[in-house]
Tab-separated table of C-alpha atoms and ligand atoms in Angstrom:
chain	number	residue	atom	x	y	z
A	1	MET	CA	77.971	109.513	73.968
A	2	PRO	CA	80.312	109.318	70.940
A	3	ALA	CA	78.810	107.848	67.744
A	4	TYR	CA	79.301	104.133	66.944
A	5	LEU	CA	82.917	103.549	65.770
A	6	ALA	CA	83.786	107.251	66.174
A	7	ALA	CA	87.346	106.501	67.352
A	8	GLU	CA	87.888	103.978	64.564
A	9	ARG	CA	86.543	106.435	61.985
A	10	ALA	CA	88.918	109.186	63.142
A	11	ALA	CA	91.941	106.859	63.253
A	12	ALA	CA	91.152	105.450	59.801
A	13	ILE	CA	90.911	108.957	58.339
A	14	GLU	CA	94.239	109.924	59.943
A	15	ALA	CA	95.897	106.754	58.602
A	16	VAL	CA	94.554	107.146	55.066
A	17	GLU	CA	95.502	110.837	54.935
A	18	ARG	CA	99.072	110.123	56.031
A	19	ALA	CA	99.432	107.215	53.613
A	20	SER	CA	98.033	109.358	50.780
A	21	ARG	CA	100.754	111.923	51.474
A	22	VAL	CA	103.349	109.141	51.266
A	23	CYS	CA	102.017	108.100	47.851
A	24	THR	CA	101.879	111.639	46.501
A	25	ALA	CA	105.430	112.335	47.722
A	26	VAL	CA	106.705	109.200	45.976
A	27	PHE	CA	104.943	110.133	42.784
A	28	GLN	CA	106.436	113.612	42.807
A	29	ARG	CA	109.944	112.367	43.554
A	30	LEU	CA	110.194	109.062	41.744
A	31	VAL	CA	107.776	108.777	38.882
A	32	THR	CA	109.666	110.358	36.042
A	33	GLU	CA	109.570	110.103	32.266
A	34	GLU	CA	112.302	107.533	32.595
A	35	THR	CA	110.472	105.194	34.974
A	36	LEU	CA	107.337	105.474	32.900
A	37	THR	CA	108.981	104.679	29.569
A	38	LYS	CA	111.029	101.842	31.077
A	39	ARG	CA	107.854	100.485	32.681
A	40	ASP	CA	109.794	100.525	35.934
A	41	LYS	CA	107.429	99.540	38.748
A	42	SER	CA	109.802	100.471	41.590
A	43	PRO	CA	108.112	103.775	42.531
A	44	VAL	CA	104.813	102.093	43.109
A	45	THR	CA	106.540	99.332	45.067
A	46	VAL	CA	108.198	101.817	47.413
A	47	ALA	CA	104.880	103.615	47.874
A	48	ASP	CA	102.929	100.353	48.442
A	49	PHE	CA	105.252	99.260	51.259
A	50	GLY	CA	105.597	102.741	52.730
A	51	ALA	CA	101.848	103.361	52.804
A	52	GLN	CA	101.157	99.919	54.350
A	53	ALA	CA	103.765	100.541	57.078
A	54	VAL	CA	102.314	103.964	57.892
A	55	VAL	CA	98.697	102.780	58.087
A	56	ASN	CA	99.562	99.692	60.126
A	57	ALA	CA	101.692	101.710	62.576
A	58	ILE	CA	98.821	104.148	63.151
A	59	LEU	CA	96.307	101.313	63.592
A	60	GLU	CA	98.622	99.584	66.053
A	61	LYS	CA	98.952	102.778	68.095
A	62	HIS	CA	95.173	103.190	68.402
A	63	PHE	CA	93.967	99.567	68.342
A	64	PRO	CA	96.879	97.287	69.295
A	65	ASP	CA	94.695	94.173	69.435
A	66	ASP	CA	93.131	94.518	65.969
A	67	PRO	CA	94.669	92.301	63.261
A	68	VAL	CA	95.033	93.500	59.656
A	69	VAL	CA	94.553	91.819	56.285
A	70	GLY	CA	96.914	93.870	54.101
A	71	GLU	CA	97.841	93.351	50.471
A	72	GLU	CA	101.622	93.592	50.918
A	73	ASP	CA	104.234	91.685	52.938
A	74	SER	CA	107.904	92.425	53.613
A	75	LYS	CA	109.417	89.467	51.702
A	76	ASP	CA	110.887	91.642	48.941
A	77	LEU	CA	112.507	93.936	51.525
A	78	GLN	CA	114.349	91.190	53.400
A	79	GLY	CA	118.045	90.240	53.145
A	80	GLU	CA	120.742	91.570	50.840
A	81	ALA	CA	118.480	91.508	47.774
A	82	GLY	CA	115.946	93.791	49.417
A	83	ARG	CA	118.358	96.173	51.146
A	84	ALA	CA	118.235	99.106	48.709
A	85	LEU	CA	114.450	99.022	48.421
A	86	CYS	CA	114.125	98.608	52.195
A	87	GLU	CA	116.254	101.698	52.864
A	88	LYS	CA	114.050	103.785	50.584
A	89	VAL	CA	110.919	102.543	52.318
A	90	VAL	CA	112.307	103.266	55.817
A	91	ASP	CA	113.283	106.830	54.803
A	92	LEU	CA	109.878	107.390	53.295
A	93	VAL	CA	108.042	106.112	56.365
A	94	ASN	CA	110.138	108.246	58.698
A	95	ALA	CA	109.219	111.362	56.759
A	96	ALA	CA	105.548	110.579	57.449
A	97	VAL	CA	105.315	109.358	61.059
A	98	GLU	CA	105.654	111.312	64.306
A	99	ARG	CA	108.085	108.955	66.068
A	100	PRO	CA	111.065	107.636	64.063
A	101	MET	CA	110.840	103.913	63.235
A	102	SER	CA	113.781	101.513	62.946
A	103	THR	CA	114.119	99.163	59.954
A	104	ASP	CA	112.816	96.279	62.061
A	105	GLU	CA	109.832	98.296	63.221
A	106	VAL	CA	108.969	99.196	59.620
A	107	LEU	CA	109.204	95.560	58.495
A	108	ARG	CA	107.115	94.452	61.454
A	109	ALA	CA	104.502	97.116	60.719
A	110	ILE	CA	104.209	95.902	57.112
A	111	ASP	CA	103.829	92.306	58.300
A	112	ARG	CA	101.022	93.209	60.692
A	113	GLY	CA	99.003	92.793	57.466
A	114	GLN	CA	99.381	89.012	57.336
A	115	TYR	CA	96.160	88.124	59.156
A	116	ALA	CA	94.048	85.384	57.571
A	117	GLY	CA	90.695	87.153	58.002
A	118	GLY	CA	87.519	85.234	58.805
A	119	SER	CA	84.018	85.413	60.203
A	120	THR	CA	84.517	86.297	63.865
A	121	GLY	CA	85.868	89.304	65.742
A	122	ARG	CA	87.303	92.511	64.323
A	123	HIS	CA	89.927	92.986	61.663
A	124	TRP	CA	90.968	95.725	59.289
A	125	THR	CA	91.695	95.284	55.615
A	126	LEU	CA	94.106	97.536	53.756
A	127	ASP	CA	95.032	98.176	50.146
A	128	PRO	CA	97.875	100.698	50.500
A	129	ILE	CA	97.646	101.633	46.824
A	130	ASP	CA	94.723	100.346	44.841
A	131	GLY	CA	94.984	101.013	41.113
A	132	THR	CA	98.758	100.773	40.921
A	133	LYS	CA	98.597	101.313	37.175
A	134	GLY	CA	96.592	104.490	37.616
A	135	PHE	CA	99.155	105.677	40.183
A	136	LEU	CA	102.012	105.264	37.705
A	137	ARG	CA	100.084	107.148	35.014
A	138	GLY	CA	99.339	110.022	37.405
A	139	GLU	CA	95.649	109.160	37.174
A	140	GLN	CA	93.252	107.616	39.677
A	141	PHE	CA	94.434	105.451	42.542
A	142	ALA	CA	93.202	105.061	46.110
A	143	VAL	CA	94.349	104.216	49.629
A	144	CYS	CA	91.637	101.904	50.953
A	145	LEU	CA	91.007	100.874	54.553
A	146	ALA	CA	88.021	99.072	56.044
A	147	LEU	CA	87.028	97.556	59.365
A	148	ILE	CA	85.295	94.167	59.259
A	149	ILE	CA	83.351	93.035	62.330
A	150	ASP	CA	82.077	89.448	62.475
A	151	GLY	CA	82.445	89.171	58.714
A	152	LYS	CA	80.571	92.405	57.879
A	153	VAL	CA	82.188	95.609	56.630
A	154	SER	CA	81.337	98.205	59.283
A	155	LEU	CA	83.564	101.161	58.325
A	156	GLY	CA	85.296	102.146	55.095
A	157	VAL	CA	87.650	104.956	54.091
A	158	VAL	CA	88.868	105.555	50.530
A	159	GLY	CA	91.485	108.270	49.968
A	160	CYS	CA	91.610	109.444	46.344
A	161	PRO	CA	94.451	111.981	45.921
A	162	ASN	CA	93.742	112.657	42.229
A	163	LEU	CA	89.943	112.541	42.176
A	164	PRO	CA	88.208	115.903	41.557
A	165	PHE	CA	85.944	116.939	44.427
A	166	ASP	CA	83.357	117.886	41.842
A	167	MET	CA	83.342	116.027	38.518
A	168	SER	CA	81.873	119.034	36.725
A	169	ARG	CA	85.196	120.797	37.419
A	170	PRO	CA	87.556	117.942	36.572
A	171	THR	CA	90.806	119.882	36.570
A	172	GLU	CA	90.331	121.757	39.864
A	173	ASP	CA	90.137	120.914	43.514
A	174	ARG	CA	91.515	117.377	43.497
A	175	GLY	CA	91.807	115.103	46.501
A	176	VAL	CA	88.776	113.382	48.000
A	177	LEU	CA	88.377	111.242	51.083
A	178	ALA	CA	85.210	109.132	51.175
A	179	VAL	CA	84.096	107.615	54.485
A	180	ALA	CA	81.165	105.531	55.673
A	181	VAL	CA	80.152	103.841	58.922
A	182	GLU	CA	77.346	101.283	59.133
A	183	GLY	CA	74.047	103.085	59.636
A	184	GLN	CA	75.530	106.614	59.498
A	185	GLY	CA	75.575	107.404	55.755
A	186	ALA	CA	78.434	108.040	53.337
A	187	PHE	CA	80.362	111.305	53.221
A	188	GLN	CA	83.076	112.957	51.195
A	189	ARG	CA	85.540	115.503	52.515
A	190	ARG	CA	88.619	117.143	51.078
A	191	LEU	CA	91.714	115.042	51.555
A	192	HIS	CA	94.045	116.944	53.925
A	193	ALA	CA	91.357	119.514	54.804
A	194	ASP	CA	92.036	121.723	57.829
A	195	GLY	CA	88.634	121.188	59.395
A	196	ASP	CA	86.208	118.284	59.471
A	197	ALA	CA	83.720	119.611	56.879
A	198	GLU	CA	81.942	116.736	55.150
A	199	GLU	CA	79.270	116.450	52.478
A	200	ARG	CA	76.792	113.613	52.397
A	201	MET	CA	77.079	111.412	49.291
A	202	HIS	CA	74.021	110.007	47.563
A	203	ALA	CA	73.942	107.505	44.746
A	204	SER	CA	72.007	108.774	41.713
A	205	SER	CA	68.229	108.620	41.452
A	206	VAL	CA	68.271	107.240	37.880
A	207	ALA	CA	65.434	104.713	37.825
A	208	ASN	CA	65.486	103.529	34.234
A	209	ALA	CA	68.636	101.627	33.305
A	210	ARG	CA	68.428	103.138	29.802
A	211	ASP	CA	69.431	106.499	31.316
A	212	ALA	CA	72.310	105.061	33.333
A	213	SER	CA	76.048	105.144	32.736
A	214	PHE	CA	78.823	102.731	33.645
A	215	CYS	CA	82.003	103.320	35.558
A	216	GLU	CA	84.564	100.728	34.474
A	217	SER	CA	88.150	99.613	34.952
A	218	VAL	CA	90.750	100.994	32.598
A	219	GLU	CA	92.300	97.522	32.269
A	220	ALA	CA	90.239	95.123	30.173
A	221	GLY	CA	92.159	92.363	32.005
A	222	HIS	CA	90.374	93.176	35.302
A	223	SER	CA	86.806	93.221	33.995
A	224	SER	CA	85.469	91.943	30.716
A	225	HIS	CA	84.770	94.980	28.535
A	226	GLY	CA	83.182	92.762	25.853
A	227	ASP	CA	80.556	91.497	28.315
A	228	SER	CA	79.860	94.988	29.601
A	229	ALA	CA	79.250	96.211	26.026
A	230	ARG	CA	76.668	93.420	25.577
A	231	ILE	CA	75.046	94.307	28.940
A	232	ALA	CA	74.891	97.969	27.929
A	233	GLU	CA	73.159	96.934	24.698
A	234	LEU	CA	70.605	94.812	26.569
A	235	LEU	CA	69.864	97.693	28.952
A	236	GLY	CA	69.718	100.271	26.126
A	237	ILE	CA	72.582	102.285	27.640
A	238	THR	CA	74.077	104.790	25.215
A	239	LYS	CA	75.978	107.132	27.558
A	240	GLN	CA	79.744	106.869	27.460
A	241	SER	CA	81.395	104.939	30.292
A	242	LEU	CA	83.522	106.699	32.870
A	243	ARG	CA	86.810	104.785	32.963
A	244	MET	CA	89.122	104.936	35.945
A	245	ASP	CA	91.382	102.728	38.016
A	246	SER	CA	90.910	101.756	41.651
A	247	GLN	CA	88.114	101.984	44.222
A	248	CYS	CA	87.584	105.571	43.074
A	249	LYS	CA	84.974	103.812	40.880
A	250	TYR	CA	82.908	103.028	43.991
A	251	VAL	CA	83.186	106.663	45.083
A	252	ALA	CA	82.036	107.771	41.618
A	253	VAL	CA	78.888	105.615	41.879
A	254	ALA	CA	78.309	106.606	45.531
A	255	ARG	CA	78.107	110.288	44.599
A	256	GLY	CA	76.201	109.899	41.337
A	257	ASP	CA	79.004	110.568	38.813
A	258	ALA	CA	77.970	107.217	37.285
A	259	ASP	CA	75.238	104.719	38.113
A	260	ILE	CA	76.729	101.252	37.637
A	261	TYR	CA	80.159	99.714	38.334
A	262	LEU	CA	80.614	96.329	36.713
A	263	ARG	CA	83.526	94.045	37.479
A	264	LEU	CA	82.850	91.012	35.339
A	265	PRO	CA	84.959	87.872	35.717
A	266	VAL	CA	87.627	87.603	33.027
A	267	SER	CA	88.911	84.211	34.123
A	268	SER	CA	87.392	81.498	36.266
A	269	SER	CA	90.632	81.190	38.235
A	270	TYR	CA	90.845	84.769	39.587
A	271	THR	CA	89.425	85.322	43.065
A	272	GLU	CA	88.789	88.920	44.121
A	273	LYS	CA	90.647	90.126	47.219
A	274	ILE	CA	88.788	91.623	50.188
A	275	TRP	CA	91.013	94.740	50.239
A	276	ASP	CA	89.997	95.577	46.660
A	277	HIS	CA	86.305	95.884	47.623
A	278	ALA	CA	85.637	96.231	51.372
A	279	ALA	CA	85.847	100.016	51.768
A	280	GLY	CA	84.003	100.681	48.498
A	281	ASN	CA	81.288	98.216	49.482
A	282	ILE	CA	80.114	100.084	52.584
A	283	ILE	CA	80.484	103.460	50.886
A	284	ILE	CA	78.056	102.353	48.151
A	285	ARG	CA	75.578	100.833	50.628
A	286	GLU	CA	75.607	103.887	52.904
A	287	ALA	CA	75.100	106.177	49.884
A	288	GLY	CA	71.872	104.302	49.089
A	289	GLY	CA	73.337	102.000	46.454
A	290	ARG	CA	73.374	98.231	46.248
A	291	VAL	CA	76.299	95.841	45.689
A	292	SER	CA	76.376	92.139	44.856
A	293	ASP	CA	78.310	89.585	42.867
A	294	VAL	CA	77.253	88.614	39.329
A	295	SER	CA	74.587	86.269	40.753
A	296	GLY	CA	72.973	89.026	42.816
A	297	GLU	CA	74.364	87.623	46.089
A	298	PRO	CA	75.927	90.008	48.641
A	299	LEU	CA	79.738	89.948	48.818
A	300	ASP	CA	80.874	87.670	51.635
A	301	PHE	CA	83.778	89.266	53.498
A	302	SER	CA	83.886	86.472	56.089
A	303	ALA	CA	85.664	83.869	53.922
A	304	GLY	CA	89.255	84.937	54.641
A	305	ARG	CA	91.573	87.122	52.546
A	306	THR	CA	89.583	86.622	49.351
A	307	LEU	CA	85.976	86.784	48.195
A	308	SER	CA	86.111	83.068	47.436
A	309	ARG	CA	82.340	82.627	47.673
A	310	ASN	CA	81.603	85.283	45.024
A	311	LYS	CA	82.300	85.885	41.352
A	312	GLY	CA	82.649	89.432	40.045
A	313	VAL	CA	81.117	92.585	41.508
A	314	ILE	CA	78.110	94.676	40.488
A	315	ALA	CA	77.655	98.028	42.265
A	316	THR	CA	74.648	100.160	41.382
A	317	ASN	CA	72.702	103.177	42.582
A	318	GLY	CA	70.127	100.686	43.940
A	319	ARG	CA	67.206	101.610	41.700
A	320	VAL	CA	68.591	99.923	38.569
A	321	PHE	CA	69.944	96.895	40.483
A	322	ASP	CA	67.340	94.320	39.387
A	323	ALA	CA	67.523	95.306	35.716
A	324	VAL	CA	71.338	95.188	35.751
A	325	ILE	CA	71.458	91.759	37.430
A	326	ALA	CA	68.969	90.403	34.877
A	327	ALA	CA	71.119	91.679	31.980
A	328	VAL	CA	74.312	90.346	33.599
A	329	GLN	CA	72.714	86.930	34.101
A	330	ARG	CA	71.509	86.824	30.505
A	331	THR	CA	74.948	87.751	29.198
A	332	LEU	CA	77.009	85.468	31.416
A	333	GLY	CA	74.452	82.662	31.417
A	334	ASP	CA	75.051	82.130	27.717
A	335	LYS	CA	78.664	81.123	28.235
A	336	ALA	CA	81.126	79.489	30.608
A	337	PRO	CA	82.614	81.981	33.154
A	338	GLY	CA	85.538	83.894	31.707
A	339	ALA	CA	85.013	82.498	28.223
B	1	LIG	N1	92.870	89.317	36.756
B	1	LIG	C1	92.368	90.184	37.598
B	1	LIG	N2	91.020	90.335	37.680
B	1	LIG	C2	90.478	91.224	38.520
B	1	LIG	N3	91.230	92.017	39.344
B	1	LIG	C3	92.566	91.901	39.303
B	1	LIG	C4	93.197	90.999	38.430
B	1	LIG	N4	94.537	91.113	38.606
B	1	LIG	C5	94.723	92.045	39.561
B	1	LIG	N5	93.543	92.522	39.974
B	1	LIG	C6	93.260	93.490	41.015
B	1	LIG	O1	92.702	94.654	40.427
B	1	LIG	C7	93.056	95.746	41.247
B	1	LIG	C8	92.956	97.036	40.492
B	1	LIG	O2	91.654	97.113	40.056
B	1	LIG	P1	91.190	98.292	39.162
B	1	LIG	O3	89.711	98.314	39.149
B	1	LIG	O4	91.910	99.512	39.579
B	1	LIG	O5	91.704	97.825	37.786
B	1	LIG	S1	92.246	98.767	36.747
B	1	LIG	O6	93.518	99.289	37.282
B	1	LIG	O7	91.257	99.768	36.430
B	1	LIG	O8	92.489	97.886	35.670
B	1	LIG	C9	94.454	95.429	41.625
B	1	LIG	O9	94.701	96.102	42.816
B	1	LIG	P2	96.166	96.772	43.087
B	1	LIG	O10	97.169	95.657	42.969
B	1	LIG	O11	96.002	97.224	44.489
B	1	LIG	O12	96.345	97.875	42.104
B	1	LIG	C10	94.499	93.915	41.782
B	1	LIG	O13	94.327	93.486	43.111
B	2	LIG	MG1	93.948	96.737	44.826
B	3	LIG	MG1	97.309	97.566	45.968
B	4	LIG	MG1	98.640	94.695	43.753
C-alpha cells in the first residue's frame, strides 16, 4: 500500500520544482543591475504570478477538487493596464508547463488561489515566492506549498533554489528541497535531482539555550531585532545569528544549522499569513523541533487565510523550547505588543 499522502507528496514536489525553475529563469533574465538600482520590483512580480500559475495548474491536474489559499491574485494582470505584465507571465508559464496555456487559463490558474481557508476538509496553501526581497538580492527565497487537512498542516514542501545543501560548504551545491508528511519525518533532497535520494533532517540536539544560535529575518520590519537581542541576553546566547529571508529559516532550524527562529511581532496590527508558515511548520515538527506563537500556543491554521489567533512565531529544536518561551514572555510581557 502506498504511504499516507504519497501522491500528494509527489505532486507537491513536482509543482515546487517547476515553480523554482520559473523563479530562477526570471532571475537570470530579468534581475539586472538596472532593476536592482532602480528598486524595480517587476521581476519578482512576474515570477510571483508565473510560479503561482504553474503550481496551481499542476495541483488542478492531480487534485481537481482541492481548493488553494495562494498569496497572489490576477487583479494586476487584468485589462489594458495589466496587459504587458500579463503577456510576460503567460510566456513564462508556457516555457514551464507541458501543455500550452491560454491567457485565460493562466489567469484562472492564478485565481484558483482565492480560497478562504478554514477548519474543515482539505486545502493547499501556496507562497509562490517567499522572501521576495531575498529573491531580488540573489539571496535566499523559497517556493512554499503545504496541504492542510481539517485545519492541520499535513504535508509541506519548501523549495530553496539558493540554499547550500551543506552549510559547511556555503558556496557549493546550492538548491535544496525540504519535504515533510505528518508522521513520516522531514527530509531534504537536491532541488532538480535526477533520482529520489533524500536525507533525513534532524533539528539540533543543543539542550542548553546558552549554546544555541538564532536564525532571523534580514528585515527588521518583519521581526523585532531589538527584542531578539534582549532575549539572546536573557538566554546567555553569544553565537552570531544566521540571517536569511524566507522559509529557508525553518529549513535551517530543521537541519540544525541554527537552533531558534524568532519572528517577534513588530506591530499589533500585522497578522501573519498561513502561506508564510504552513510548510515550514510541519518541516520543523517532523524534524523533532517545536513551533508555537509568542505565548507558547501552537499555530492555528484553521482560522482562514491568516493566523489571526496567534501573535508571532517561535520555532526551536524542541529541547530549548521552554527556556526560549520563558525569555520571550519576560521580554514581551514588559511592554505593549509591537511597542
Ligand atoms: N510587517 C510584517 N511583519 C511580518 N511579516 C511581514 C510583514 N510584512 C510582510 N511580511 C511577510 O514577510 C514575508 C517574508 O518574510 P521573511 O522572513 O522572508 O522576511 S525577510 O524577507 O527576511 O525580512 C513576506 O512574504 P513574501 O511577500 O512572500 O516575501 C510577507 O508576507
Ligand atoms: Mg511570504
Ligand atoms: Mg510571496
Ligand atoms: Mg508578498
